Structure formats: C-alpha cells, structure tokens
PDB file of C-alpha atoms in Angstrom:
ATOM      1  CA  MET A   1     -25.623 -30.198 -50.301  1.00 43.00           C
ATOM      2  CA  ALA A   2     -22.781 -31.296 -52.535  1.00 42.00           C
ATOM      3  CA  GLY A   3     -24.792 -30.581 -55.664  1.00 43.00           C
ATOM      4  CA  ASN A   4     -25.664 -27.126 -54.422  1.00 45.00           C
ATOM      5  CA  GLN A   5     -22.024 -26.355 -53.737  1.00 41.00           C
ATOM      6  CA  ASP A   6     -21.039 -27.448 -57.259  1.00 41.00           C
ATOM      7  CA  ASP A   7     -23.652 -25.099 -58.820  1.00 45.00           C
ATOM      8  CA  MET A   8     -22.816 -22.116 -56.525  1.00 42.00           C
ATOM      9  CA  SER A   9     -22.149 -18.971 -58.510  1.00 43.00           C
ATOM     10  CA  GLY A  10     -19.876 -16.038 -57.521  1.00 44.00           C
ATOM     11  CA  ASP A  11     -22.802 -14.006 -56.283  1.00 51.00           C
ATOM     12  CA  ARG A  12     -24.075 -16.866 -54.125  1.00 48.00           C
ATOM     13  CA  LEU A  13     -20.691 -17.386 -52.512  1.00 47.00           C
ATOM     14  CA  ALA A  14     -21.152 -14.228 -50.447  1.00 50.00           C
ATOM     15  CA  ALA A  15     -24.875 -14.921 -49.942  1.00 52.00           C
ATOM     16  CA  ALA A  16     -24.148 -18.400 -48.569  1.00 48.00           C
ATOM     17  CA  LYS A  17     -22.840 -16.770 -45.343  1.00 47.00           C
ATOM     18  CA  THR A  18     -26.502 -16.186 -44.425  1.00 50.00           C
ATOM     19  CA  ASP A  19     -27.211 -19.923 -44.392  1.00 50.00           C
ATOM     20  CA  THR A  20     -27.024 -20.985 -40.719  1.00 50.00           C
ATOM     21  CA  GLY A  21     -25.231 -24.326 -41.126  1.00 62.00           C
ATOM     22  CA  PHE A  22     -22.744 -23.044 -43.733  1.00 62.00           C
ATOM     23  CA  SER A  23     -21.991 -19.918 -41.744  1.00 68.00           C
ATOM     24  CA  GLU A  24     -21.584 -21.731 -38.441  1.00 77.00           C
ATOM     25  CA  LEU A  25     -19.150 -24.201 -40.023  1.00 76.00           C
ATOM     26  CA  LEU A  26     -16.910 -21.458 -41.416  1.00 75.00           C
ATOM     27  CA  GLU A  27     -17.132 -19.165 -38.418  1.00 79.00           C
ATOM     28  CA  ALA A  28     -16.179 -21.928 -35.995  1.00 82.00           C
ATOM     29  CA  SER A  29     -12.987 -22.699 -37.886  1.00 90.00           C
ATOM     30  CA  PRO A  30      -9.609 -21.279 -36.670  1.00 92.00           C
ATOM     31  CA  VAL A  31      -8.621 -21.102 -40.309  1.00 95.00           C
ATOM     32  CA  ALA A  32      -9.438 -17.861 -42.107  1.00 94.00           C
ATOM     33  CA  ALA A  33     -11.195 -18.650 -45.363  1.00 92.00           C
ATOM     34  CA  LEU A  34     -11.274 -16.003 -48.132  1.00 91.00           C
ATOM     35  CA  GLY A  35     -13.201 -16.281 -51.433  1.00 87.00           C
ATOM     36  CA  LEU A  36     -11.472 -14.232 -54.149  1.00 87.00           C
ATOM     37  CA  SER A  37     -13.225 -13.090 -57.302  1.00 84.00           C
ATOM     38  CA  ARG A  38     -11.495 -12.680 -60.629  1.00 82.00           C
ATOM     39  CA  GLY A  39      -8.910  -9.988 -60.222  1.00 84.00           C
ATOM     40  CA  LEU A  40      -8.390 -11.137 -56.588  1.00 86.00           C
ATOM     41  CA  GLY A  41     -11.085  -8.955 -55.029  1.00 87.00           C
ATOM     42  CA  VAL A  42     -12.180 -10.305 -51.591  1.00 89.00           C
ATOM     43  CA  ALA A  43     -15.818 -11.515 -52.117  1.00 87.00           C
ATOM     44  CA  TYR A  44     -15.979 -13.299 -48.740  1.00 88.00           C
ATOM     45  CA  ALA A  45     -13.924 -13.445 -45.568  1.00 91.00           C
ATOM     46  CA  SER A  46     -14.637 -15.638 -42.554  1.00 92.00           C
ATOM     47  CA  GLY A  47     -14.526 -14.382 -38.966  1.00 92.00           C
ATOM     48  CA  ALA A  48     -11.158 -15.982 -38.219  1.00 94.00           C
ATOM     49  CA  VAL A  49      -9.456 -13.078 -40.078  1.00 95.00           C
ATOM     50  CA  ALA A  50     -10.352 -10.886 -37.059  1.00 95.00           C
ATOM     51  CA  GLU A  51      -8.830 -13.423 -34.608  1.00 94.00           C
ATOM     52  CA  ILE A  52      -5.609 -13.852 -36.536  1.00 95.00           C
ATOM     53  CA  PHE A  53      -5.014 -10.483 -38.210  1.00 95.00           C
ATOM     54  CA  GLY A  54      -7.281  -8.039 -36.362  1.00 95.00           C
ATOM     55  CA  TRP A  55      -9.246  -7.013 -39.426  1.00 93.00           C
ATOM     56  CA  GLN A  56     -13.043  -7.436 -39.466  1.00 93.00           C
ATOM     57  CA  PRO A  57     -14.252  -9.475 -42.473  1.00 92.00           C
ATOM     58  CA  GLU A  58     -16.130  -6.485 -43.967  1.00 92.00           C
ATOM     59  CA  ASP A  59     -12.992  -4.290 -43.661  1.00 90.00           C
ATOM     60  CA  LEU A  60     -10.967  -6.863 -45.568  1.00 90.00           C
ATOM     61  CA  MET A  61     -13.603  -7.086 -48.230  1.00 90.00           C
ATOM     62  CA  ASP A  62     -13.626  -3.317 -48.679  1.00 91.00           C
ATOM     63  CA  ARG A  63      -9.822  -2.755 -48.476  1.00 91.00           C
ATOM     64  CA  GLY A  64      -8.595  -5.853 -50.280  1.00 90.00           C
ATOM     65  CA  LEU A  65      -5.667  -8.246 -49.778  1.00 90.00           C
ATOM     66  CA  SER A  66      -2.986  -5.565 -49.857  1.00 87.00           C
ATOM     67  CA  VAL A  67      -3.470  -4.866 -46.079  1.00 89.00           C
ATOM     68  CA  LEU A  68      -2.120  -8.336 -45.303  1.00 90.00           C
ATOM     69  CA  MET A  69       0.639  -8.473 -47.858  1.00 85.00           C
ATOM     70  CA  SER A  70       3.623  -6.552 -46.473  1.00 72.00           C
ATOM     71  CA  GLY A  71       6.839  -8.441 -45.687  1.00 60.00           C
ATOM     72  CA  GLU A  72       6.859 -11.772 -47.495  1.00 62.00           C
ATOM     73  CA  GLY A  73       3.292 -11.262 -48.622  1.00 69.00           C
ATOM     74  CA  SER A  74       4.477 -10.122 -52.030  1.00 71.00           C
ATOM     75  CA  LEU A  75       5.433 -13.746 -52.786  1.00 69.00           C
ATOM     76  CA  VAL A  76       1.906 -14.833 -51.935  1.00 79.00           C
ATOM     77  CA  MET A  77       0.448 -12.169 -54.193  1.00 82.00           C
ATOM     78  CA  ASP A  78       2.572 -13.350 -57.074  1.00 77.00           C
ATOM     79  CA  ALA A  79       1.381 -16.877 -56.627  1.00 79.00           C
ATOM     80  CA  LEU A  80      -2.288 -15.757 -56.363  1.00 85.00           C
ATOM     81  CA  LYS A  81      -1.992 -13.772 -59.568  1.00 84.00           C
ATOM     82  CA  ARG A  82      -0.771 -16.936 -61.324  1.00 79.00           C
ATOM     83  CA  LEU A  83      -3.723 -18.861 -60.021  1.00 79.00           C
ATOM     84  CA  ASP A  84      -6.070 -16.054 -61.098  1.00 77.00           C
ATOM     85  CA  ARG A  85      -4.756 -16.380 -64.626  1.00 77.00           C
ATOM     86  CA  GLU A  86      -4.699 -20.105 -64.948  1.00 73.00           C
ATOM     87  CA  ASP A  87      -5.955 -23.215 -63.223  1.00 67.00           C
ATOM     88  CA  GLY A  88      -2.668 -24.323 -61.652  1.00 70.00           C
ATOM     89  CA  PRO A  89      -1.880 -26.648 -58.713  1.00 78.00           C
ATOM     90  CA  PRO A  90      -2.622 -25.468 -55.160  1.00 84.00           C
ATOM     91  CA  VAL A  91      -0.182 -22.981 -53.573  1.00 82.00           C
ATOM     92  CA  ARG A  92       1.151 -23.722 -50.123  1.00 85.00           C
ATOM     93  CA  LYS A  93       3.543 -21.406 -48.330  1.00 84.00           C
ATOM     94  CA  ARG A  94       4.597 -20.470 -44.809  1.00 86.00           C
ATOM     95  CA  CYS A  95       5.480 -16.873 -44.535  1.00 83.00           C
ATOM     96  CA  GLN A  96       4.936 -13.676 -42.476  1.00 87.00           C
ATOM     97  CA  LEU A  97       1.789 -11.616 -43.210  1.00 90.00           C
ATOM     98  CA  ALA A  98       0.805  -8.290 -41.662  1.00 89.00           C
ATOM     99  CA  THR A  99      -1.707  -7.752 -38.860  1.00 92.00           C
ATOM    100  CA  LYS A 100      -3.877  -4.606 -38.477  1.00 92.00           C
ATOM    101  CA  ASN A 101      -1.492  -3.122 -35.948  1.00 90.00           C
ATOM    102  CA  GLY A 102       1.488  -3.591 -38.232  1.00 86.00           C
ATOM    103  CA  ASP A 103       3.064  -6.718 -36.674  1.00 89.00           C
ATOM    104  CA  LEU A 104       4.073  -9.675 -38.834  1.00 89.00           C
ATOM    105  CA  ILE A 105       2.714 -13.102 -37.938  1.00 91.00           C
ATOM    106  CA  TRP A 106       3.841 -16.460 -39.291  1.00 92.00           C
ATOM    107  CA  THR A 107       0.997 -17.878 -41.433  1.00 93.00           C
ATOM    108  CA  ASP A 108       0.419 -21.054 -43.261  1.00 93.00           C
ATOM    109  CA  VAL A 109      -1.096 -20.103 -46.655  1.00 91.00           C
ATOM    110  CA  THR A 110      -3.022 -22.416 -48.960  1.00 91.00           C
ATOM    111  CA  ALA A 111      -4.660 -21.199 -52.160  1.00 90.00           C
ATOM    112  CA  LYS A 112      -6.431 -23.158 -54.884  1.00 88.00           C
ATOM    113  CA  THR A 113      -8.844 -22.520 -57.691  1.00 84.00           C
ATOM    114  CA  ILE A 114     -12.585 -23.157 -57.352  1.00 78.00           C
ATOM    115  CA  GLN A 115     -14.366 -24.410 -60.468  1.00 67.00           C
ATOM    116  CA  THR A 116     -17.914 -25.062 -61.665  1.00 53.00           C
ATOM    117  CA  ARG A 117     -18.916 -28.292 -63.326  1.00 56.00           C
ATOM    118  CA  GLY A 118     -18.211 -26.767 -66.716  1.00 57.00           C
ATOM    119  CA  GLY A 119     -14.599 -26.014 -65.709  1.00 53.00           C
ATOM    120  CA  SER A 120     -15.038 -22.221 -65.733  1.00 46.00           C
ATOM    121  CA  LEU A 121     -12.756 -20.545 -63.195  1.00 48.00           C
ATOM    122  CA  LEU A 122     -14.851 -18.368 -60.833  1.00 54.00           C
ATOM    123  CA  HIS A 123     -12.776 -17.847 -57.696  1.00 71.00           C
ATOM    124  CA  VAL A 124      -9.551 -18.547 -55.855  1.00 85.00           C
ATOM    125  CA  GLY A 125      -9.994 -19.968 -52.368  1.00 88.00           C
ATOM    126  CA  LEU A 126      -7.431 -18.588 -49.867  1.00 91.00           C
ATOM    127  CA  TYR A 127      -6.964 -20.218 -46.503  1.00 94.00           C
ATOM    128  CA  LEU A 128      -4.800 -18.650 -43.822  1.00 95.00           C
ATOM    129  CA  GLN A 129      -3.831 -20.330 -40.552  1.00 95.00           C
ATOM    130  CA  ASP A 130      -1.827 -18.894 -37.632  1.00 96.00           C
ATOM    131  CA  ALA A 131       1.519 -20.766 -37.702  1.00 94.00           C
ATOM    132  CA  SER A 132       3.241 -18.804 -34.913  1.00 93.00           C
ATOM    133  CA  THR A 133       3.007 -21.701 -32.371  1.00 92.00           C
ATOM    134  CA  HIS A 134       4.486 -24.157 -34.884  1.00 90.00           C
ATOM    135  CA  VAL A 135       7.325 -21.770 -35.766  1.00 88.00           C
ATOM    136  CA  ALA A 136       8.094 -21.181 -32.067  1.00 87.00           C
ATOM    137  CA  LEU A 137       8.204 -25.001 -31.537  1.00 84.00           C
ATOM    138  CA  GLU A 138      10.520 -25.409 -34.546  1.00 78.00           C
ATOM    139  CA  LYS A 139      12.796 -22.682 -33.177  1.00 73.00           C
ATOM    140  CA  THR A 140      12.891 -24.470 -29.808  1.00 76.00           C
ATOM    141  CA  VAL A 141      13.803 -27.777 -31.437  1.00 70.00           C
ATOM    142  CA  THR A 142      16.595 -26.237 -33.568  1.00 61.00           C
ATOM    143  CA  GLY A 143      17.677 -23.644 -31.015  1.00 60.00           C
ATOM    144  CA  LEU A 144      20.920 -25.316 -29.983  1.00 59.00           C
ATOM    145  CA  ARG A 145      22.127 -25.278 -33.624  1.00 73.00           C
ATOM    146  CA  ARG A 146      21.404 -21.606 -34.070  1.00 82.00           C
ATOM    147  CA  HIS A 147      22.066 -20.119 -30.647  1.00 86.00           C
ATOM    148  CA  ASP A 148      24.936 -19.461 -28.307  1.00 89.00           C
ATOM    149  CA  GLU A 149      24.499 -21.749 -25.337  1.00 85.00           C
ATOM    150  CA  GLN A 150      25.943 -19.344 -22.767  1.00 91.00           C
ATOM    151  CA  THR A 151      23.886 -16.265 -23.693  1.00 95.00           C
ATOM    152  CA  GLY A 152      20.883 -17.586 -25.583  1.00 93.00           C
ATOM    153  CA  LEU A 153      21.653 -15.180 -28.451  1.00 96.00           C
ATOM    154  CA  GLU A 154      21.809 -16.307 -32.030  1.00 94.00           C
ATOM    155  CA  ASN A 155      25.202 -17.688 -33.024  1.00 93.00           C
ATOM    156  CA  ARG A 156      27.000 -16.727 -36.186  1.00 91.00           C
ATOM    157  CA  ARG A 157      25.184 -19.291 -38.316  1.00 89.00           C
ATOM    158  CA  GLY A 158      21.768 -18.202 -37.053  1.00 91.00           C
ATOM    159  CA  PHE A 159      22.536 -14.552 -37.386  1.00 94.00           C
ATOM    160  CA  HIS A 160      23.665 -14.782 -40.985  1.00 92.00           C
ATOM    161  CA  GLU A 161      20.472 -16.667 -41.841  1.00 91.00           C
ATOM    162  CA  SER A 162      18.496 -13.883 -40.266  1.00 93.00           C
ATOM    163  CA  LEU A 163      20.604 -11.298 -42.138  1.00 94.00           C
ATOM    164  CA  GLN A 164      20.040 -12.938 -45.469  1.00 92.00           C
ATOM    165  CA  ARG A 165      16.304 -13.211 -44.876  1.00 91.00           C
ATOM    166  CA  GLU A 166      15.811  -9.580 -43.778  1.00 92.00           C
ATOM    167  CA  TRP A 167      18.126  -8.253 -46.523  1.00 90.00           C
ATOM    168  CA  ALA A 168      15.823  -9.937 -49.037  1.00 88.00           C
ATOM    169  CA  VAL A 169      12.714  -8.404 -47.392  1.00 89.00           C
ATOM    170  CA  ALA A 170      14.407  -4.978 -47.417  1.00 88.00           C
ATOM    171  CA  ARG A 171      15.154  -5.330 -51.105  1.00 85.00           C
ATOM    172  CA  ARG A 172      11.564  -6.227 -51.933  1.00 84.00           C
ATOM    173  CA  GLU A 173      10.042  -3.493 -49.756  1.00 85.00           C
ATOM    174  CA  LYS A 174      12.694  -0.791 -50.484  1.00 86.00           C
ATOM    175  CA  ALA A 175      12.884  -0.410 -46.731  1.00 89.00           C
ATOM    176  CA  PRO A 176      16.013   0.385 -44.644  1.00 93.00           C
ATOM    177  CA  VAL A 177      17.779  -2.305 -42.685  1.00 94.00           C
ATOM    178  CA  SER A 178      20.460  -1.596 -40.019  1.00 96.00           C
ATOM    179  CA  LEU A 179      23.244  -3.802 -38.675  1.00 97.00           C
ATOM    180  CA  ILE A 180      25.144  -2.995 -35.473  1.00 98.00           C
ATOM    181  CA  LEU A 181      28.382  -4.701 -34.617  1.00 98.00           C
ATOM    182  CA  ILE A 182      29.677  -4.525 -30.997  1.00 98.00           C
ATOM    183  CA  GLU A 183      33.207  -5.406 -29.920  1.00 96.00           C
ATOM    184  CA  ILE A 184      34.483  -5.533 -26.336  1.00 96.00           C
ATOM    185  CA  ASP A 185      37.343  -3.121 -25.790  1.00 95.00           C
ATOM    186  CA  LYS A 186      40.554  -4.838 -24.535  1.00 91.00           C
ATOM    187  CA  TYR A 187      38.824  -8.213 -24.213  1.00 89.00           C
ATOM    188  CA  TYR A 188      42.054  -9.812 -23.010  1.00 83.00           C
ATOM    189  CA  GLY A 189      41.701  -7.922 -19.743  1.00 86.00           C
ATOM    190  CA  LEU A 190      38.640 -10.017 -18.897  1.00 89.00           C
ATOM    191  CA  THR A 191      40.644 -13.203 -18.634  1.00 74.00           C
ATOM    192  CA  ASP A 192      43.162 -13.907 -15.862  1.00 63.00           C
ATOM    193  CA  ILE A 193      46.754 -15.011 -16.313  1.00 45.00           C
ATOM    194  CA  ASN A 194      45.725 -18.636 -15.870  1.00 46.00           C
ATOM    195  CA  GLY A 195      43.165 -18.447 -18.651  1.00 50.00           C
ATOM    196  CA  GLY A 196      40.131 -18.159 -16.401  1.00 64.00           C
ATOM    197  CA  THR A 197      37.046 -16.722 -18.137  1.00 81.00           C
ATOM    198  CA  ALA A 198      34.862 -15.676 -15.174  1.00 87.00           C
ATOM    199  CA  GLY A 199      35.256 -11.979 -16.125  1.00 89.00           C
ATOM    200  CA  ALA A 200      34.593 -12.614 -19.784  1.00 91.00           C
ATOM    201  CA  ASP A 201      31.507 -14.728 -18.993  1.00 93.00           C
ATOM    202  CA  LEU A 202      30.143 -11.955 -16.760  1.00 94.00           C
ATOM    203  CA  ALA A 203      30.619  -9.376 -19.495  1.00 95.00           C
ATOM    204  CA  ALA A 204      29.030 -11.610 -22.114  1.00 96.00           C
ATOM    205  CA  ARG A 205      25.910 -12.179 -20.028  1.00 96.00           C
ATOM    206  CA  ALA A 206      25.603  -8.452 -19.240  1.00 97.00           C
ATOM    207  CA  ILE A 207      25.858  -7.536 -22.966  1.00 98.00           C
ATOM    208  CA  ALA A 208      23.388 -10.229 -23.894  1.00 97.00           C
ATOM    209  CA  ASP A 209      20.822  -8.956 -21.443  1.00 97.00           C
ATOM    210  CA  ILE A 210      21.155  -5.454 -22.834  1.00 98.00           C
ATOM    211  CA  LEU A 211      20.863  -6.599 -26.465  1.00 98.00           C
ATOM    212  CA  LYS A 212      17.854  -8.750 -25.705  1.00 96.00           C
ATOM    213  CA  SER A 213      16.114  -5.671 -24.216  1.00 95.00           C
ATOM    214  CA  THR A 214      16.456  -3.857 -27.559  1.00 95.00           C
ATOM    215  CA  THR A 215      15.087  -6.640 -29.823  1.00 94.00           C
ATOM    216  CA  ARG A 216      11.376  -6.059 -29.243  1.00 89.00           C
ATOM    217  CA  ARG A 217      10.044  -6.772 -32.754  1.00 91.00           C
ATOM    218  CA  ALA A 218       9.655 -10.223 -34.283  1.00 88.00           C
ATOM    219  CA  ALA A 219      12.227  -9.622 -37.036  1.00 92.00           C
ATOM    220  CA  ASP A 220      14.881  -8.057 -34.803  1.00 95.00           C
ATOM    221  CA  ALA A 221      17.873 -10.289 -34.044  1.00 96.00           C
ATOM    222  CA  ALA A 222      20.667 -10.215 -31.503  1.00 98.00           C
ATOM    223  CA  ALA A 223      23.725 -12.506 -31.760  1.00 97.00           C
ATOM    224  CA  ARG A 224      27.061 -13.439 -30.279  1.00 97.00           C
ATOM    225  CA  LEU A 225      29.411 -13.894 -33.218  1.00 94.00           C
ATOM    226  CA  ASP A 226      32.476 -14.933 -31.187  1.00 91.00           C
ATOM    227  CA  ASP A 227      33.900 -14.483 -27.688  1.00 89.00           C
ATOM    228  CA  SER A 228      34.202 -10.690 -27.914  1.00 93.00           C
ATOM    229  CA  ARG A 229      31.872  -9.701 -30.811  1.00 96.00           C
ATOM    230  CA  PHE A 230      28.128  -9.213 -30.767  1.00 98.00           C
ATOM    231  CA  ALA A 231      25.572  -7.989 -33.302  1.00 98.00           C
ATOM    232  CA  LEU A 232      22.120  -6.500 -33.631  1.00 98.00           C
ATOM    233  CA  LEU A 233      19.977  -6.704 -36.775  1.00 98.00           C
ATOM    234  CA  LEU A 234      17.251  -4.084 -37.015  1.00 97.00           C
ATOM    235  CA  PRO A 235      14.942  -4.331 -40.051  1.00 95.00           C
ATOM    236  CA  ARG A 236      12.972  -1.297 -41.139  1.00 94.00           C
ATOM    237  CA  THR A 237      15.323   0.916 -39.058  1.00 95.00           C
ATOM    238  CA  PRO A 238      16.889   3.978 -40.626  1.00 94.00           C
ATOM    239  CA  GLU A 239      20.340   5.390 -39.740  1.00 95.00           C
ATOM    240  CA  ALA A 240      18.995   7.743 -37.009  1.00 95.00           C
ATOM    241  CA  GLY A 241      17.268   4.897 -35.256  1.00 96.00           C
ATOM    242  CA  ALA A 242      20.346   2.691 -35.407  1.00 97.00           C
ATOM    243  CA  ARG A 243      22.465   5.516 -33.971  1.00 97.00           C
ATOM    244  CA  THR A 244      19.954   5.988 -31.081  1.00 97.00           C
ATOM    245  CA  ILE A 245      20.035   2.262 -30.222  1.00 97.00           C
ATOM    246  CA  SER A 246      23.844   2.133 -30.576  1.00 98.00           C
ATOM    247  CA  ASP A 247      24.153   5.030 -28.090  1.00 97.00           C
ATOM    248  CA  TYR A 248      21.923   3.241 -25.648  1.00 97.00           C
ATOM    249  CA  VAL A 249      23.840  -0.044 -25.901  1.00 98.00           C
ATOM    250  CA  ARG A 250      27.240   1.634 -25.533  1.00 98.00           C
ATOM    251  CA  GLN A 251      26.208   3.596 -22.452  1.00 98.00           C
ATOM    252  CA  ALA A 252      24.241   0.728 -20.863  1.00 97.00           C
ATOM    253  CA  ILE A 253      27.226  -1.601 -21.115  1.00 97.00           C
ATOM    254  CA  ALA A 254      29.501   1.001 -19.477  1.00 97.00           C
ATOM    255  CA  ASP A 255      26.938   1.568 -16.712  1.00 97.00           C
ATOM    256  CA  ARG A 256      27.030  -2.161 -15.814  1.00 95.00           C
ATOM    257  CA  LYS A 257      30.657  -1.465 -14.578  1.00 95.00           C
ATOM    258  CA  VAL A 258      31.877  -4.989 -15.266  1.00 95.00           C
ATOM    259  CA  PRO A 259      35.529  -4.855 -14.120  1.00 93.00           C
ATOM    260  CA  ASN A 260      38.241  -4.802 -16.811  1.00 92.00           C
ATOM    261  CA  LEU A 261      41.471  -3.621 -15.213  1.00 87.00           C
ATOM    262  CA  GLU A 262      43.266  -3.418 -18.630  1.00 88.00           C
ATOM    263  CA  ASN A 263      40.781  -0.761 -19.720  1.00 91.00           C
ATOM    264  CA  GLU A 264      42.391   1.889 -17.526  1.00 89.00           C
ATOM    265  CA  ASP A 265      41.510   4.844 -19.850  1.00 88.00           C
ATOM    266  CA  ARG A 266      37.828   4.003 -19.264  1.00 90.00           C
ATOM    267  CA  GLY A 267      37.847   3.734 -15.498  1.00 91.00           C
ATOM    268  CA  GLY A 268      38.737   0.036 -15.362  1.00 93.00           C
ATOM    269  CA  VAL A 269      35.298  -1.154 -16.505  1.00 95.00           C
ATOM    270  CA  THR A 270      34.168  -2.957 -19.622  1.00 96.00           C
ATOM    271  CA  THR A 271      33.318  -0.769 -22.593  1.00 97.00           C
ATOM    272  CA  VAL A 272      32.610  -1.500 -26.293  1.00 97.00           C
ATOM    273  CA  SER A 273      33.344  -0.103 -29.697  1.00 97.00           C
ATOM    274  CA  ILE A 274      30.410  -0.070 -32.143  1.00 98.00           C
ATOM    275  CA  GLY A 275      30.126   0.041 -35.877  1.00 97.00           C
ATOM    276  CA  THR A 276      26.745   0.476 -37.602  1.00 97.00           C
ATOM    277  CA  ALA A 277      25.726   0.231 -41.244  1.00 96.00           C
ATOM    278  CA  THR A 278      22.342   1.032 -42.709  1.00 95.00           C
ATOM    279  CA  GLY A 279      21.402  -0.236 -46.167  1.00 91.00           C
ATOM    280  CA  LEU A 280      18.581   1.241 -48.285  1.00 85.00           C
ATOM    281  CA  TYR A 281      17.354   0.057 -51.655  1.00 75.00           C
ATOM    282  CA  VAL A 282      15.785   2.652 -53.942  1.00 69.00           C
ATOM    283  CA  GLU A 283      13.640   2.119 -57.029  1.00 61.00           C
ATOM    284  CA  ARG A 284      15.347   0.030 -59.800  1.00 55.00           C
ATOM    285  CA  ALA A 285      18.299  -0.766 -57.605  1.00 51.00           C
ATOM    286  CA  VAL A 286      20.396  -3.714 -58.690  1.00 52.00           C
ATOM    287  CA  ASP A 287      20.831  -6.672 -56.408  1.00 56.00           C
ATOM    288  CA  ALA A 288      23.686  -6.838 -53.867  1.00 66.00           C
ATOM    289  CA  ALA A 289      24.726  -9.479 -51.355  1.00 71.00           C
ATOM    290  CA  SER A 290      23.884  -9.158 -47.691  1.00 80.00           C
ATOM    291  CA  GLY A 291      27.639  -9.447 -47.044  1.00 85.00           C
ATOM    292  CA  LEU A 292      27.951  -5.894 -48.255  1.00 86.00           C
ATOM    293  CA  LEU A 293      26.110  -4.589 -45.243  1.00 90.00           C
ATOM    294  CA  PHE A 294      28.240  -6.725 -42.909  1.00 92.00           C
ATOM    295  CA  LYS A 295      31.380  -5.467 -44.549  1.00 92.00           C
ATOM    296  CA  ARG A 296      30.413  -1.815 -44.115  1.00 93.00           C
ATOM    297  CA  ALA A 297      29.566  -2.435 -40.446  1.00 95.00           C
ATOM    298  CA  GLU A 298      32.931  -4.115 -39.868  1.00 94.00           C
ATOM    299  CA  GLU A 299      34.724  -1.151 -41.480  1.00 94.00           C
ATOM    300  CA  ALA A 300      32.876   1.245 -39.180  1.00 95.00           C
ATOM    301  CA  LEU A 301      33.702  -0.952 -36.154  1.00 95.00           C
ATOM    302  CA  ASP A 302      37.424  -0.968 -37.113  1.00 94.00           C
ATOM    303  CA  LEU A 303      37.377   2.796 -37.304  1.00 95.00           C
ATOM    304  CA  ALA A 304      35.746   3.021 -33.860  1.00 95.00           C
ATOM    305  CA  ARG A 305      38.479   0.834 -32.373  1.00 93.00           C
ATOM    306  CA  GLU A 306      41.208   2.742 -34.080  1.00 93.00           C
ATOM    307  CA  GLN A 307      39.855   5.962 -32.506  1.00 92.00           C
ATOM    308  CA  GLY A 308      40.339   4.527 -29.000  1.00 92.00           C
ATOM    309  CA  GLY A 309      37.188   2.529 -28.400  1.00 93.00           C
ATOM    310  CA  ASN A 310      34.045   3.292 -26.412  1.00 94.00           C
ATOM    311  CA  ARG A 311      32.678   5.101 -29.422  1.00 94.00           C
ATOM    312  CA  ILE A 312      30.368   4.619 -32.419  1.00 96.00           C
ATOM    313  CA  GLU A 313      31.083   4.998 -36.104  1.00 95.00           C
ATOM    314  CA  THR A 314      28.397   4.686 -38.788  1.00 95.00           C
ATOM    315  CA  ALA A 315      28.127   3.943 -42.522  1.00 93.00           C
ATOM    316  CA  VAL A 316      25.210   4.226 -44.951  1.00 89.00           C
ATOM    317  CA  ILE A 317      24.750   2.248 -48.167  1.00 85.00           C
ATOM    318  CA  VAL A 318      22.265   3.532 -50.737  1.00 80.00           C
ATOM    319  CA  LEU A 319      21.797   1.003 -53.531  1.00 70.00           C
ATOM    320  CA  GLN A 320      20.471   2.393 -56.780  1.00 62.00           C
ATOM    321  CA  ALA A 321      20.647   1.770 -60.518  1.00 46.00           C
ATOM    322  CA  GLY A 322      24.281   1.106 -61.503  1.00 47.00           C
ATOM    323  CA  ASP A 323      25.445  -0.137 -58.070  1.00 48.00           C
ATOM    324  CA  GLY A 324      26.883  -3.583 -57.885  1.00 46.00           C
ATOM    325  CA  SER A 325      27.744  -6.038 -55.145  1.00 43.00           C
ATOM    326  CA  ASP A 326      31.202  -6.220 -53.501  1.00 40.00           C
TER     327      ASP A 326
END
C-alpha cells in the first residue's frame, strides 16, 4: 500500500476515492482533507467538508477554495500560494474560515506539499479541523482576564484586542466596521450619599443584558470599559445598521426604568448618551490605527453628552489613498 501511495499520480488521487478502504478511511475522519492541484484547484475533498462548512465535496471541487476564504482566510491563501510555488515547510494556522451560510468558524489549518519519489511537486495537501470547541475552552480559561466579573462583558483589555483584530479584518476585506460607545447619563445619581453602588450595579446589569442581546454574530463584541461606559463592536456593519442598533439600545435602556433621581429631565430614570463611528476602507487605502475609530466614537459621544444626553451622535471615517493615521 505504501508503494502504491508513493507512485500515485494527480489523476489517481481523485480516482482513489473509489477504493473502498481508502475512501472509508478518509470519510470516517472528522478532519476535512483536500487535495490541491497545481494552481490550487480542488482535485479532491473528503466528506468532512460538509460537516464542518456545509459544502458538499463536489461543490467545493467545482467552486474552488475561495468560498471558504473570507475573513482571515486570505492569510491561508497567501501561505498556500507560497507552497504551490515552492516546497516549503508545512503551514499551520488557527483562523476563522467561512461556512456555506456565511458564518465564520474557528478552524485549525494544516497544509503541506505532496511529492513523488522523484521529488516533483504534484499537489498541496490541505487539512481543516473544526477548532470551535478548543477556542471556546480557551476563552473560558482566560475569561477572567478579559471580562468584567460583574456583567460578563469584555473588559477594556479584551475589547481593545477584539477591536484590533476586527479592524485588521475590515482593512483586508474593505468592509465597514462600526463602534458604539454608551455612557450612562448623570452616573453619580446611581450612587447614594454613603457611596453605595446598588443602583449603579442594577443599571450595569440591565445595560449588559441589552448589549448581549444585540451581539448575535461570532465577531460582535460587547464590553464594559469602566463603571459608566460600555461599548459595542459590530464588524461588517455600515453606518445605517449602527444607527438602528444604537436607537434600539438607547430606547431599551430607558424602557428598563432603572431609577436615577438626579436625571430629573428624563423622568428620574437611567438614560444613556451614545456615540457611534463607522470606518470603511476603500481600494488602495493607506493603513490607520484602530484607535482612530475609537477616537471618532469618543468625539461623537462627547457631542451627545453636550447636547443634553439621551441622544445619539454619529461619525463616519472613509479611509482612502492619501489618508493617514491620527
């Protein structure tokens, strides 16, 4: 069997699927195995691609790797192209690849060249394993370092890590990313004269519940940045979508009617001011730091507070050739 594998040609790689033992071995594996021809065409795909990504093997062979490679997949494609050109060391990455329904799933990626006895490069072997369970476990283990203990939201450190990651994705994909900053109006009214925080704690938990209800996609993030300030990160969300979500959050918090007697102008209940910023990279845009998006959102938030609170202000950043970072 080993000798037969060594002599297998590109044409026989696809034909080998008809061999009962070989086929059963591959089809029983939870790891998706793909055989790539020169030029990175999909010559073979095992059945696990359907379980992990929702694509049938024959669909993937017809449509090619591009259907998997949104999000961080561009990094994988760059590595595969290098392997296709030269016999380099195996590639191993953990990144998010796309499923058929458009979701992103954490995937362990291994790629290596496949050679004949004469050393001629025939194929790249690509192996994809669902890593979502491992990632979830890692998040659980590190959760206390990246999350606010009272609300379960990301803390400032965790949120800025998410912001940097999604800003990089937005830059590669030329996709919009929106940041929403939320500040409790007259926060001091939620603490009593003896420094008790029962009112503030109640407001924080109510806001956290509302923000969690809006983060339905894997890349969305909600955070508590300090006692009175919260944030939402919404990748692939344009300005109009951010405004809609901001309107919902503002009204939902007011509807909770958490008492804040200092907020007399708003009926003695807790309200918030909101600043949103949406960033969009266009073709040939120069790089800019993720802090630019945060700065614009803070400026919009300050304007909302200056206008009396319980309102929303927005900002849009379009980065194109000639723009620089602040």
